[in-house]
Structures are given as structure tokens and as C-alpha cells.
């Protein structure tokens, strides 16, 4: 599940880009919500145990407070000096809300991919498997006749998603 927060901060162009991203992830089979769609989120999470993760200041604790207004978890506004979130949640805690359990976690500023290899990264981009390549172990970077690169150029795979894939591969190859 993906939950977008702080949609209210987007201008009209950014909102259109958000809609494109939302539609793309929905087409991949993800549950995609904004933090305004509380009833839909609760229904989606019914009878599940989940962990909320995201960057510092993304609105994780704020979302939990909105899902259950009795929680009163500490939240902080975006730092005007840094123009980013500040660490507020200091430990992981599990809460029972409605018919699901949800763990609130401290935010992060970067992903640590040191325990992953290129095959792990490639397999997490599940939509890539829809586009055949000349080589079974194609990394979708420099290979010729790569169905994934063609799908990106044709707009079938989001360019931002492909860029993330490339960046993750660089991280694991360091």
C-alpha cells in the first residue's frame, strides 16, 4: 500500500504529476491512497498487520493520528530553515486501530541497500517482467533489445520509476 501525504502542498502541475504516479501504481496492483481517504485506508488495512515507513517528516504519525484521533502522537511541522521534516518519532511502536495493527516507525533520510544485490533490486520492480529482453539476466541498463528500456521510452513504465531502479542498482554496486 502507498499513502501519499501533504497533497495540499502541491500546485496544479504537481497535482497532475501526482495523478499520473497514482494511476501507475494502482495499475501495478498497489492500494494507493491519500491521507484524506481514511475510510478507504481502514477498509484496505482490515485484519492486517502493517508497518508505516517513510522519510522523516513525511506525515506517518500524522496519518496515524487521523486514523485514530485518540492516539495523540507527537508530530512536528516542516522545518522552515531546512525545508524538510524533523525527526519526531524516536522509537517503533505498534498500535491497534479498528481491526488492524499498525507500527509507527522513525523516519529515515536515506535508504541503506547494502544487503541487496542487483537481482533483488530487479525483482522488486515487478512490472519489468512484462517486457521481454534479449537476455534472461538483463539488467535493463546498457543491453541492446531491452524490453524494459523500450517500455520506458514508450511511456509504459514511468521514467521516474526507472530512474529509481538505476539509482538503486548504483547503490548496490558500490
mmCIF file of C-alpha atoms in Angstrom, residues 8 18 54 73 77 93 105 115 131 147 157 161:
data_model
loop_
_atom_site.group_PDB
_atom_site.id
_atom_site.type_symbol
_atom_site.label_atom_id
_atom_site.label_comp_id
_atom_site.label_asym_id
_atom_site.label_seq_id
_atom_site.Cartn_x
_atom_site.Cartn_y
_atom_site.Cartn_z
ATOM 1 C CA UNK A 8 -2.354 20.072 -0.162
ATOM 2 C CA UNK A 18 0.784 13.025 -8.708
ATOM 3 C CA UNK A 54 8.890 6.811 5.025
ATOM 4 C CA UNK A 73 1.190 11.026 18.687
ATOM 5 C CA UNK A 77 5.777 20.841 11.135
ATOM 6 C CA UNK A 93 5.526 1.297 18.468
ATOM 7 C CA UNK A 105 8.489 3.931 12.878
ATOM 8 C CA UNK A 115 22.202 -6.213 1.998
ATOM 9 C CA UNK A 131 8.636 -6.604 -21.074
ATOM 10 C CA UNK A 147 12.105 -4.541 -23.460
ATOM 11 C CA UNK A 157 6.981 2.408 -17.402
ATOM 12 C CA UNK A 161 10.394 4.611 -11.559
#
